[in-house]
Coordinates of N, CA and C and ligand atoms in Angstrom, one line a residue:
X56 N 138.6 116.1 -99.9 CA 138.0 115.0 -100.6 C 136.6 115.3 -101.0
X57 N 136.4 115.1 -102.5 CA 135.1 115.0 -102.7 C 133.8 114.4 -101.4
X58 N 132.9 115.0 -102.1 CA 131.5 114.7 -100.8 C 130.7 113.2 -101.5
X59 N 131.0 113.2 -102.7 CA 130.6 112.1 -103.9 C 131.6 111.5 -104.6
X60 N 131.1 110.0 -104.8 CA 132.1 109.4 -106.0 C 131.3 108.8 -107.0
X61 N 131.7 109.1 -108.1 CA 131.6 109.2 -109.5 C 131.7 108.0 -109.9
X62 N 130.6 107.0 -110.2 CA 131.1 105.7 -111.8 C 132.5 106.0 -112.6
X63 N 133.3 104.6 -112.3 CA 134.5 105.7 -113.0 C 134.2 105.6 -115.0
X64 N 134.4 106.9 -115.3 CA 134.6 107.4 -116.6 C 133.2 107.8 -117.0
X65 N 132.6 109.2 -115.6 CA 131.5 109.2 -116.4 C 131.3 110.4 -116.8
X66 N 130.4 110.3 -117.6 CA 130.5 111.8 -118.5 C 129.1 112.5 -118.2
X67 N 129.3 113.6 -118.3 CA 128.0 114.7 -117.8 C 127.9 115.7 -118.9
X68 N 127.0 115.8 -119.5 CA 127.1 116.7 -120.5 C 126.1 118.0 -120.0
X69 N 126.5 118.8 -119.9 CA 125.8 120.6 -119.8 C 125.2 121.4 -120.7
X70 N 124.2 121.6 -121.1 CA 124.2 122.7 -122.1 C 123.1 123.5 -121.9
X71 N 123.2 125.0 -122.4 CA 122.2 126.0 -122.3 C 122.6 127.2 -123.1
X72 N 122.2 128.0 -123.0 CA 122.7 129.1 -123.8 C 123.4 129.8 -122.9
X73 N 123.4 130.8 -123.5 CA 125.2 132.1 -122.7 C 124.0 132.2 -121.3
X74 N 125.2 132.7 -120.4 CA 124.5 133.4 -119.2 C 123.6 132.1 -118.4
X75 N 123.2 131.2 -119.2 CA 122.4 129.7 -118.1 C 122.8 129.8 -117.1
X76 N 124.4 129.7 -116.5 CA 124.8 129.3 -115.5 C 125.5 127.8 -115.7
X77 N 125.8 127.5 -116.7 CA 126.6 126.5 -117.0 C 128.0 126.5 -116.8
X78 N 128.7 126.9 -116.6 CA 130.0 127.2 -116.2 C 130.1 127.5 -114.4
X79 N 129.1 127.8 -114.0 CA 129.1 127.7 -112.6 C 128.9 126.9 -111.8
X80 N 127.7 126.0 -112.4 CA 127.6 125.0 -112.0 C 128.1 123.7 -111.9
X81 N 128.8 123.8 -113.4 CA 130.0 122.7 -113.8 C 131.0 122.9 -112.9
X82 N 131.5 123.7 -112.8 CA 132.6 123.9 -111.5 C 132.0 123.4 -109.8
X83 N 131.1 123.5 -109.7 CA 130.5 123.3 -108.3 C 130.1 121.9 -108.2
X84 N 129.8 121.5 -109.3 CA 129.1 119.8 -109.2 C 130.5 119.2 -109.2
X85 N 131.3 119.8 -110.2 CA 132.6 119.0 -110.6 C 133.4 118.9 -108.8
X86 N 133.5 120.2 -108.1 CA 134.2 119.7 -106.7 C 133.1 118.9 -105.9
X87 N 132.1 118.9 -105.6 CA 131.1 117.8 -104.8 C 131.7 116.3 -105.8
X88 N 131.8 116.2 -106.9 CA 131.8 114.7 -107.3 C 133.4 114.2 -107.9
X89 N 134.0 115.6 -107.8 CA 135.5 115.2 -108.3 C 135.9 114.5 -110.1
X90 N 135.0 115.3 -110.8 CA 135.2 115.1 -112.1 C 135.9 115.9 -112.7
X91 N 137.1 116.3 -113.3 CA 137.4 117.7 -114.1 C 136.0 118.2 -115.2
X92 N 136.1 119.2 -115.3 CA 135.2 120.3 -116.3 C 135.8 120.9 -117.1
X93 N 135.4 120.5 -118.5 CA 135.8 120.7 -119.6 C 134.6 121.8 -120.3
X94 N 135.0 123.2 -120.3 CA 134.2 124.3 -121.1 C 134.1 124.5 -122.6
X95 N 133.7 123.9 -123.2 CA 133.7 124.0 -124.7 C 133.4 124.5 -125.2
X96 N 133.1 126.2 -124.9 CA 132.6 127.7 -125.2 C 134.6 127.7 -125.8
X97 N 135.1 127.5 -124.6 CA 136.6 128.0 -124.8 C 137.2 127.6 -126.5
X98 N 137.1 126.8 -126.7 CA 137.3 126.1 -127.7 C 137.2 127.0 -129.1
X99 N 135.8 127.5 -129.3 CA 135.3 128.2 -130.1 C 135.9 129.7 -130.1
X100 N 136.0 130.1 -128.5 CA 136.8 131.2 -128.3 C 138.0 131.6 -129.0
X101 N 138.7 130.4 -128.4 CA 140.0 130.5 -129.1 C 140.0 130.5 -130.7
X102 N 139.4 129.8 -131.1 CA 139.3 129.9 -133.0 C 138.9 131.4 -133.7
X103 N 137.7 131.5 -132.4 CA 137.6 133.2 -132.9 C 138.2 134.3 -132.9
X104 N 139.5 134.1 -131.9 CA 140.0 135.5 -131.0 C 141.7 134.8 -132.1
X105 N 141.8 133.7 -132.3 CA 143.1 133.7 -133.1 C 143.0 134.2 -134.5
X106 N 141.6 133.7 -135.2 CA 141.3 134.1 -136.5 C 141.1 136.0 -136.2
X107 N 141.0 136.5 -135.5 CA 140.7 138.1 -135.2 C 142.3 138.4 -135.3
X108 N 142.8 137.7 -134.4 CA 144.3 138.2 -134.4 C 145.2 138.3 -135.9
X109 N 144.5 137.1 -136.4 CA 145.1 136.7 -137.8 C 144.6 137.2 -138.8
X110 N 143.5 138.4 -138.6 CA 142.9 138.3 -139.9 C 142.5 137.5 -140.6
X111 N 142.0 136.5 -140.0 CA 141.3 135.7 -141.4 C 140.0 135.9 -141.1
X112 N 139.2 135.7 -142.1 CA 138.0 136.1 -142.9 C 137.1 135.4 -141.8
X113 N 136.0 135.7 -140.7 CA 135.0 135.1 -140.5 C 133.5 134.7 -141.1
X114 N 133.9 134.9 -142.0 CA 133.0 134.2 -143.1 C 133.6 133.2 -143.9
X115 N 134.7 132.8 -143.8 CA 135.9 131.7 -144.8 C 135.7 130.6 -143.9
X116 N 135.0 129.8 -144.6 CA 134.4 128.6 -143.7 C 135.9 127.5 -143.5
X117 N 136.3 127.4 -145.0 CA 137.8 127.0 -145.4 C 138.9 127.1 -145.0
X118 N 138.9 128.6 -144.5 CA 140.5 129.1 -144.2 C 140.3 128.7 -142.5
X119 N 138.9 129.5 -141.9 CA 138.8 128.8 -140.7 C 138.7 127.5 -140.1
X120 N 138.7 126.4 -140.9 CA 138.5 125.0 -140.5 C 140.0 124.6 -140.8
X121 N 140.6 125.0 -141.4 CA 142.1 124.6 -141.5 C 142.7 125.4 -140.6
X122 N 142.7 126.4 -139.9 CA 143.3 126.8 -139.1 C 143.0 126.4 -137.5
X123 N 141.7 126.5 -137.4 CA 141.0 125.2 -136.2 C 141.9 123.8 -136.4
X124 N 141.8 123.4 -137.6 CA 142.7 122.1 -137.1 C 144.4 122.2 -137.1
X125 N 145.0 123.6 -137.2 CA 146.1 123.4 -137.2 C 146.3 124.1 -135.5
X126 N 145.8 124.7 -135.2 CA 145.4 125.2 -134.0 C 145.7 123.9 -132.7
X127 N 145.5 122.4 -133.3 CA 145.5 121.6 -132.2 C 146.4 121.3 -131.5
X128 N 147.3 121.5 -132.4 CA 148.8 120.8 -132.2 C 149.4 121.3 -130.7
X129 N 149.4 123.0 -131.3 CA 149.5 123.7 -130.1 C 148.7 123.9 -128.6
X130 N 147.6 123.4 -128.5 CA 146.7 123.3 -128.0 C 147.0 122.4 -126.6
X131 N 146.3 123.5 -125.4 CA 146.6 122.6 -124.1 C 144.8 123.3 -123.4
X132 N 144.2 121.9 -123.4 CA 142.9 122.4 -122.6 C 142.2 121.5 -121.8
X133 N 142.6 122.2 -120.3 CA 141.8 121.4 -119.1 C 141.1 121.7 -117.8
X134 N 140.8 121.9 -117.1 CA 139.9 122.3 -116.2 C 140.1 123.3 -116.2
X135 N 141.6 123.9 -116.2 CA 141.7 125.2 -116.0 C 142.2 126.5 -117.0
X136 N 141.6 125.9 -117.9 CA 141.5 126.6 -119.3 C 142.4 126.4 -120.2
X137 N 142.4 127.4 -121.7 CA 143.3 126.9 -122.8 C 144.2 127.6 -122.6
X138 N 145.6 126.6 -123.2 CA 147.0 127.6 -123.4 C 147.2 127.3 -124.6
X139 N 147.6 128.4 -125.5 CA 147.9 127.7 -126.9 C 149.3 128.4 -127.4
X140 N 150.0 127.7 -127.9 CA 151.4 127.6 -128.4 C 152.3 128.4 -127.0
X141 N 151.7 127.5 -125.8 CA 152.1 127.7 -124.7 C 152.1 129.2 -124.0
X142 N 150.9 129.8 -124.3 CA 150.6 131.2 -123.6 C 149.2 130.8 -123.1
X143 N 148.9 131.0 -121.7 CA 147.8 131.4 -121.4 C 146.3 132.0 -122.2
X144 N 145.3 131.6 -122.7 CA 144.6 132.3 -123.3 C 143.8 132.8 -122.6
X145 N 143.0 132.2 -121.7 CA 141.5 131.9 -121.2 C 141.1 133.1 -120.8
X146 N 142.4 134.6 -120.3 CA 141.7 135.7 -119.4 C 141.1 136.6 -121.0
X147 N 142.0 136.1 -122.2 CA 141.5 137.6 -123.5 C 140.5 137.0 -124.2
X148 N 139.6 135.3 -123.4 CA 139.3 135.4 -124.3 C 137.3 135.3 -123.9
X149 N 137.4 136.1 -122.8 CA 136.4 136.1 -122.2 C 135.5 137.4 -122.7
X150 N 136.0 138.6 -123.7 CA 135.7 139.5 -124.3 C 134.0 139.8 -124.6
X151 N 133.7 140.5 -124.6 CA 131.9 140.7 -125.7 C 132.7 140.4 -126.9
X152 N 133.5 140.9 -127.5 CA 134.4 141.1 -129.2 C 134.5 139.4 -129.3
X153 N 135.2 138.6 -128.5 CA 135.8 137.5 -128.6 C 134.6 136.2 -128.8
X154 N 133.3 136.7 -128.2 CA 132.4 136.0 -127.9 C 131.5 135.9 -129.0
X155 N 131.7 137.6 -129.6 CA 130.7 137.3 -131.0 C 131.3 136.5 -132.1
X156 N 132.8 136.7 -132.2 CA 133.1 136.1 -133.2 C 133.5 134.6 -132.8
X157 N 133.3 134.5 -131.8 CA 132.7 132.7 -131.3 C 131.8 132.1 -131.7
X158 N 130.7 133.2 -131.6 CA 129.3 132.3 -132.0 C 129.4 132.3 -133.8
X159 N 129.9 133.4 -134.0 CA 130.1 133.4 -135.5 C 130.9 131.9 -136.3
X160 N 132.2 131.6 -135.4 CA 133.0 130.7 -136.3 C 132.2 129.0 -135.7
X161 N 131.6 129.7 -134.5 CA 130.7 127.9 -134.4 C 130.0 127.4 -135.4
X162 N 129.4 128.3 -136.2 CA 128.4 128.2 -136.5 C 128.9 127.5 -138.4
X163 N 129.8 127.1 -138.4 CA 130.8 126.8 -139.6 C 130.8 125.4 -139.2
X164 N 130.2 124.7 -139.9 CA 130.3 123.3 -139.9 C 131.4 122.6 -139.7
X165 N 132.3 122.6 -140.4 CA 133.7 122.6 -141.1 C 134.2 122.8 -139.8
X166 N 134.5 123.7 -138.9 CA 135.2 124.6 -137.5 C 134.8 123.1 -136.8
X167 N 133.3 123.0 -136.7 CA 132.7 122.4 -135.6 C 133.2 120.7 -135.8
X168 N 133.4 120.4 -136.8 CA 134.2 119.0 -137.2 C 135.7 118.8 -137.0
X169 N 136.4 119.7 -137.3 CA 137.5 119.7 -136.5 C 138.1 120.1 -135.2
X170 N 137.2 120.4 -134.6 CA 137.2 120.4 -133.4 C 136.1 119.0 -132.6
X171 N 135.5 118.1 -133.1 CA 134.9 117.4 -132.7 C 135.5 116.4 -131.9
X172 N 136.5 115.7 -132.5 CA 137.2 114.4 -132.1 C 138.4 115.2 -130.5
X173 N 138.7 116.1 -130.6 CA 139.2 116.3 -129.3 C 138.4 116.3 -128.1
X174 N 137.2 116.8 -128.1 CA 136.5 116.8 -127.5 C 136.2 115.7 -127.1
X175 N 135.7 114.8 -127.7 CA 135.2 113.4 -127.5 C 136.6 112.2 -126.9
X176 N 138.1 112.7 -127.5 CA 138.8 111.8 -126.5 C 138.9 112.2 -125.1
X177 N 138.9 114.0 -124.8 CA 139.4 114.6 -123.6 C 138.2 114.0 -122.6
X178 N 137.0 113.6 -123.3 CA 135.7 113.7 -121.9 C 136.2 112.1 -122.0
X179 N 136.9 111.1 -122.7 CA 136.5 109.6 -122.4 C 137.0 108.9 -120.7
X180 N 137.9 109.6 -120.0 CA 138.2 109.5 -119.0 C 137.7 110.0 -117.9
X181 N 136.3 110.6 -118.2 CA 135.3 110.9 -117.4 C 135.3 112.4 -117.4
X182 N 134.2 113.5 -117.4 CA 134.4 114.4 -117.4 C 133.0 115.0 -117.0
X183 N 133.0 116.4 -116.7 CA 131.7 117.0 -116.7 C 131.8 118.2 -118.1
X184 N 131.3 118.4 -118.9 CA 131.3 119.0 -120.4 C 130.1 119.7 -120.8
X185 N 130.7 121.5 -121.0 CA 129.6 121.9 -121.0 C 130.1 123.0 -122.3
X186 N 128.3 123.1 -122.9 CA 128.4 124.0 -124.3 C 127.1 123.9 -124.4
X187 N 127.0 123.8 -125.9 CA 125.8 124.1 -126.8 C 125.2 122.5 -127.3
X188 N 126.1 122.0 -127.4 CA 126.0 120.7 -128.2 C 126.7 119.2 -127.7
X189 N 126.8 119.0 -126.8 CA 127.5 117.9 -125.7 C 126.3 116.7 -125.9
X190 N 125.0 117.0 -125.6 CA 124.4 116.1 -125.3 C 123.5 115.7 -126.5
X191 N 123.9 116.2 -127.9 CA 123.5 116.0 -128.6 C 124.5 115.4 -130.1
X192 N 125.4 115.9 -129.8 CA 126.4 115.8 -130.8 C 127.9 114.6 -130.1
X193 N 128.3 115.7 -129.3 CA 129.5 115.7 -128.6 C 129.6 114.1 -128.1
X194 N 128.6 114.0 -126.8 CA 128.5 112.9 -126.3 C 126.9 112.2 -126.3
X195 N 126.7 112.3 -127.3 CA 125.0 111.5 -127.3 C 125.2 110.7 -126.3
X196 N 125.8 109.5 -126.1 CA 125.6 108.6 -125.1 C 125.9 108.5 -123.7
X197 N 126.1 110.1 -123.4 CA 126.6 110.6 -122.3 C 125.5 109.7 -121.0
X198 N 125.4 109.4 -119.9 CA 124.4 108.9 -118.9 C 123.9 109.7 -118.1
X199 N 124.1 111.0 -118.4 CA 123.7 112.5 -117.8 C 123.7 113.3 -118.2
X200 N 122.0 114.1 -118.5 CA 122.7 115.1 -119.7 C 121.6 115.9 -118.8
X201 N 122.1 117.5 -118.9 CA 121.0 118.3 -118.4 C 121.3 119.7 -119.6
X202 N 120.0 120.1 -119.3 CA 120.0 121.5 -119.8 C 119.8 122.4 -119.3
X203 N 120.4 123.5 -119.0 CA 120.0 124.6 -118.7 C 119.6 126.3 -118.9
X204 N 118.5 126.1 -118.5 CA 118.1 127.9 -118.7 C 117.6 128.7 -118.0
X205 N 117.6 130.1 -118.3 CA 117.3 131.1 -117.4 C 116.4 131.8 -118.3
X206 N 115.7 133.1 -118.1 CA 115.1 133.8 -118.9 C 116.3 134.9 -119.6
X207 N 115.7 135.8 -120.4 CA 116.7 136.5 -120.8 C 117.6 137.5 -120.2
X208 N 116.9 138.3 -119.8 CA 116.9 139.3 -118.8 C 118.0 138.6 -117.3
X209 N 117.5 137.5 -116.8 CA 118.4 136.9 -115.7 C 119.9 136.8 -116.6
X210 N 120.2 136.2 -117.5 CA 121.1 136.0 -118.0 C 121.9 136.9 -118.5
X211 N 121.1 138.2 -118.7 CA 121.7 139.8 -119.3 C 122.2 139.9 -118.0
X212 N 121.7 139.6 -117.0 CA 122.2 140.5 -115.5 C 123.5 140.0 -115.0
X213 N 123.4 138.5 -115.3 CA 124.5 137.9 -114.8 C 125.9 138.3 -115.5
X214 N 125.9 138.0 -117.1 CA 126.6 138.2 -118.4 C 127.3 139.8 -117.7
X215 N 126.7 140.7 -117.5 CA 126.7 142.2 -116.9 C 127.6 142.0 -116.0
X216 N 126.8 141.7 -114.7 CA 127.7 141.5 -113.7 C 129.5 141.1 -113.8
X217 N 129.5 140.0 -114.4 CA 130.8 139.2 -114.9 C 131.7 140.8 -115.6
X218 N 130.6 141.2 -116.4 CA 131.8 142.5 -117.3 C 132.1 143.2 -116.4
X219 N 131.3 143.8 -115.4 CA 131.6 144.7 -114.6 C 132.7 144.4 -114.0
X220 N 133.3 143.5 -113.0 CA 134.4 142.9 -112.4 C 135.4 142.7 -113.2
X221 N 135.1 142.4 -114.4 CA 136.4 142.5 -115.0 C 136.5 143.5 -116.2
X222 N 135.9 144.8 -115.3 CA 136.2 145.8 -116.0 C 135.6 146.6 -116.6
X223 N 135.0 145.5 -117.6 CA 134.4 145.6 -119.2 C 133.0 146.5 -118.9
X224 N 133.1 147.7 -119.0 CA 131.7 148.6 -118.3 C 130.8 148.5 -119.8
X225 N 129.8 148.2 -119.6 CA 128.9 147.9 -120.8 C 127.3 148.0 -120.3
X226 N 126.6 148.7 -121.2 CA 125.1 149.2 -120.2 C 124.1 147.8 -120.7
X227 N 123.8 147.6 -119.6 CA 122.7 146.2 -119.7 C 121.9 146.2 -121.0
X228 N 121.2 147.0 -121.3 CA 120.4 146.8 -122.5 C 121.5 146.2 -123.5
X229 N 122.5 147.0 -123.7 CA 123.3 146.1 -124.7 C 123.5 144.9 -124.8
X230 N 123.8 144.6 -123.0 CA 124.1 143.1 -123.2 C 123.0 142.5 -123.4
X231 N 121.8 142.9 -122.9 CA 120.7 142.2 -123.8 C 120.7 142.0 -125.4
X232 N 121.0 142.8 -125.9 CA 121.0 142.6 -127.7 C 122.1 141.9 -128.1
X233 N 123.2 142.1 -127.1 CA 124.1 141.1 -127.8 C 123.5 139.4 -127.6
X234 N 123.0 139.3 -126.4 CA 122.8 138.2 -126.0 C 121.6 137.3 -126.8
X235 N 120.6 138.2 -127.0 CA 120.0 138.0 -128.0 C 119.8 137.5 -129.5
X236 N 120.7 138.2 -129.7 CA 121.5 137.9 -131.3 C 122.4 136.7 -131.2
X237 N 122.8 136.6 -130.2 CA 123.7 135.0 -129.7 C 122.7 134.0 -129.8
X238 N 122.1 134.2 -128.9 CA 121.3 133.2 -129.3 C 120.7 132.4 -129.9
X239 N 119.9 133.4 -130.9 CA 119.5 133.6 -132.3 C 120.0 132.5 -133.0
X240 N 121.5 133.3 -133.3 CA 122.6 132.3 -133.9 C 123.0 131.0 -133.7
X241 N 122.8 130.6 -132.5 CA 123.5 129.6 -131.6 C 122.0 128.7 -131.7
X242 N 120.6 129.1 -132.1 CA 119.7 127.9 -132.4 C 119.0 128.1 -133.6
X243 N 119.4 128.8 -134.6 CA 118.9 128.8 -135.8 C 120.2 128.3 -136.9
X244 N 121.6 127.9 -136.1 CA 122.0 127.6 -137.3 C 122.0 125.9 -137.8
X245 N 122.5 126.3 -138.7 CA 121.8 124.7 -139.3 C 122.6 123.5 -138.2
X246 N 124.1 123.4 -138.5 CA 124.6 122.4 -138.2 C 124.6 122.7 -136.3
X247 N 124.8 121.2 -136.0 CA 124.2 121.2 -134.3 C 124.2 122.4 -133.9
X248 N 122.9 123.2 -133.5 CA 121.8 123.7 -133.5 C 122.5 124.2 -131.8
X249 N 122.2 125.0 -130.9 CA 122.0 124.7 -129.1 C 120.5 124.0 -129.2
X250 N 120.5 122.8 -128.7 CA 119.0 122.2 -128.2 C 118.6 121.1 -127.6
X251 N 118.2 120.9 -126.6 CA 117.7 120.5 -125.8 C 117.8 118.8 -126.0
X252 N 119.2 118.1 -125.7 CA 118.5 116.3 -126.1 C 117.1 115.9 -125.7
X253 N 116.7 115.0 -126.2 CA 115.5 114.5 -125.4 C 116.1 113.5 -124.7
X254 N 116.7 113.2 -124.3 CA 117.1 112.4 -123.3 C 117.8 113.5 -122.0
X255 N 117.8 114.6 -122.1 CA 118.0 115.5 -120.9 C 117.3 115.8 -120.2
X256 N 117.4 116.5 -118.8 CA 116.8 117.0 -117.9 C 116.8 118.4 -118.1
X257 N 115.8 119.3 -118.5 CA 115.6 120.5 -118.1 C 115.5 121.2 -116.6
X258 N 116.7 122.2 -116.4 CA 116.3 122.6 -115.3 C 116.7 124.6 -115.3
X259 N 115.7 125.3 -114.9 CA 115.3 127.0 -115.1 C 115.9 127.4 -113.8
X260 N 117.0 127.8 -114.3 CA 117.6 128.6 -113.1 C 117.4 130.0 -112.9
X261 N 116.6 130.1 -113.1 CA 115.9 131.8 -113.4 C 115.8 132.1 -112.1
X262 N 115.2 131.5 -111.1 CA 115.1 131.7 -109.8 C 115.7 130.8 -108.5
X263 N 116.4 129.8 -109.3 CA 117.8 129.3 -108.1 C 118.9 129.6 -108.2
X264 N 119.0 129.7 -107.3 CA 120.4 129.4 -106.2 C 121.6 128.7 -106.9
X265 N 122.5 129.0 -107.4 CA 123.5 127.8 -108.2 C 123.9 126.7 -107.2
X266 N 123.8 126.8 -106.1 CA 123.4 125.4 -105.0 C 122.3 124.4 -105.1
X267 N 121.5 124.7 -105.3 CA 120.1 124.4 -105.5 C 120.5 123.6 -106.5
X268 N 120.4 124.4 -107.7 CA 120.8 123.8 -109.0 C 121.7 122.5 -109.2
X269 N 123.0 123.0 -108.3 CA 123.2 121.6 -108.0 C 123.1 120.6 -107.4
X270 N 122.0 120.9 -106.3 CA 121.9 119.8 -105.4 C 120.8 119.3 -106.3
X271 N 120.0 119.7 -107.6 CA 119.0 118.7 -108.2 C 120.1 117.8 -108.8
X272 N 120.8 118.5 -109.5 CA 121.3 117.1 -110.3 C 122.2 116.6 -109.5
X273 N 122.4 116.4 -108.4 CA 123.1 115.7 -107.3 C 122.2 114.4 -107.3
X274 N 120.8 115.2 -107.1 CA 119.6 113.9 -106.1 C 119.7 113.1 -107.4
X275 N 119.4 113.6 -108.7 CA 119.2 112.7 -109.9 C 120.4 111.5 -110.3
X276 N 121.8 112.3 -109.8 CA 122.7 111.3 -110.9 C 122.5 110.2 -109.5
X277 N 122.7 110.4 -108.0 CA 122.1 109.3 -106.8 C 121.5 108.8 -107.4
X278 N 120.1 108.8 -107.8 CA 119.2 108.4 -107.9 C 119.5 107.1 -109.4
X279 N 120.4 107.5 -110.3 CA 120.6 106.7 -111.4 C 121.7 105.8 -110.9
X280 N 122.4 105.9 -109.9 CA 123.3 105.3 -109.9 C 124.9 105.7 -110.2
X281 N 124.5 106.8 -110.5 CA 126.1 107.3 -111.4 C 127.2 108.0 -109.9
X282 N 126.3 107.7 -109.4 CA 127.5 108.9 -107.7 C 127.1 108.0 -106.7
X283 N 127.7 107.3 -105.7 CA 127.2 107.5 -104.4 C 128.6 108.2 -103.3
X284 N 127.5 108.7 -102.0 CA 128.2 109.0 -101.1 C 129.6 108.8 -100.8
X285 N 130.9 109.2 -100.4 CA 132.2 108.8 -100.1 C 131.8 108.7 -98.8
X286 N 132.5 107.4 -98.5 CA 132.4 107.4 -96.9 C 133.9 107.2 -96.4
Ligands
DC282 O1 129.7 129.3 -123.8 P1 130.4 130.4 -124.5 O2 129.7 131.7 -124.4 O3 131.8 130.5 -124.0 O4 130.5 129.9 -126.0 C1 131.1 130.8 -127.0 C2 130.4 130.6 -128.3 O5 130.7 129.2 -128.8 C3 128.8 130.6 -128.3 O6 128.3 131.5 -129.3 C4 128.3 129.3 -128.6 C5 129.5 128.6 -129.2 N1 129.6 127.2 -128.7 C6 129.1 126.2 -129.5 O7 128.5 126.5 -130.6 N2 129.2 124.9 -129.1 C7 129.7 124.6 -127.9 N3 129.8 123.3 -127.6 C8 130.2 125.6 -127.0 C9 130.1 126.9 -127.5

């Protein structure tokens, strides 16, 4: 049993750039307070790594927004990642290849609108929800939003580490420039941007503990009312 109970239907929204530690932490807060976690990197993954499969054009704002929305039907995604037209995706689509052409088809207005309304019914039954754009777009009226970051370099290390275990041997500096250029992408494009609500809490995990990390936003959602203790 959870250590915490949750306001029922409440939503948490996550966001930071690649490597923050947002997916770790979502997982960790989500068993202390018994919320499912919904990854909405995956989402984008999947659009990217089917349009690769498919050849279609990552630059075809058109062909990729109609295929994103035909994409739904088949579509199964929940704590424990996407299956689409009933196959597992979540382990191919963890890729460096799969990830650029993620940030690439996010970055498509059009993509990001048809994928919007799933997102927003899957978190109404309470969720913890993490990306780029949750607390700004996704769930503005979310009652907990945090941000998270790390420096660059922390996040090359981690991003690394992850490739290494599953294989993917890749020399750090690279993953610095890839990550880099993600970034880039991911807050200079026009439509929802990665950035910071002002109604969020910033918190720099550059030097914590992914425990730590979440025991702040533990003390905070207490503190608002959104958790108390299970007794
Ligand atoms: O978090 P991730 O690395 O799995 O995300 C993959 C890409 O999708 C990344 O370039 C940012 C983009 N993304 C986004 O634009 N909006 C989200 N809510 C989640 C991810």
């Amino acid at each position: 049993m959870s250590e915490w109970q949750a306001v029922s239907g409440l939503k948490i929204a996550i966001d930071g750039p690649s490597g923050s530690g947002k997916g770790t932490v979502a997982k960790l807060l989500a068993e202390e307070i018994g919320l499912p976690v919904l990854d909405t990197g995956l989402l984008y993954r999947l659009t990217g790594a089917v349009a690769l499969e498919r050849g279609v054009d990552l630059d075809d704002e058109a062909a990729l927004a109609s295929m994103a929305g035909e994409m739904l039907t088949g579509l199964s995604w929940t704590c424990d990642g996407i299956s689409y037209e009933g196959e597992p995706w979540t382990p191919r689509l963890r890729t460096e290849a799969v990830g650029a052409a993620a940030s690439t088809v996010a970055a498509k207005p059009l993509v990001r609108q048809a994928l919007l309304s799933l997102q927003q019914q899957l978190a109404e039954a309470g969720c913890i929800m993490d990306g780029r754009d949750i607390g700004t777009v996704v769930l503005p009226d979310a009652p907990a939003k945090f941000f998270l970051t790390a420096s660059v370099r922390e996040r090359a290390r981690r991003r690394w580490s992850q490739l290494k275990q599953m294989g993917h041997a890749d020399d750090i500096d690279a993953v610095i420039m890839d990550l880099k250029k993600r970034d880039q992408r991911d807050r200079e494009r026009q439509h929802a941007p990665l950035a910071q609500a002002t109604d969020a809490i910033s918190i720099d995990s550059t030097t914590l503990r992914v425990d730590e990390v979440v025991d702040r936003m533990l003390g905070i959602l207490e503190r608002r009312e959104l958790i108390k203790a299970s007794v």
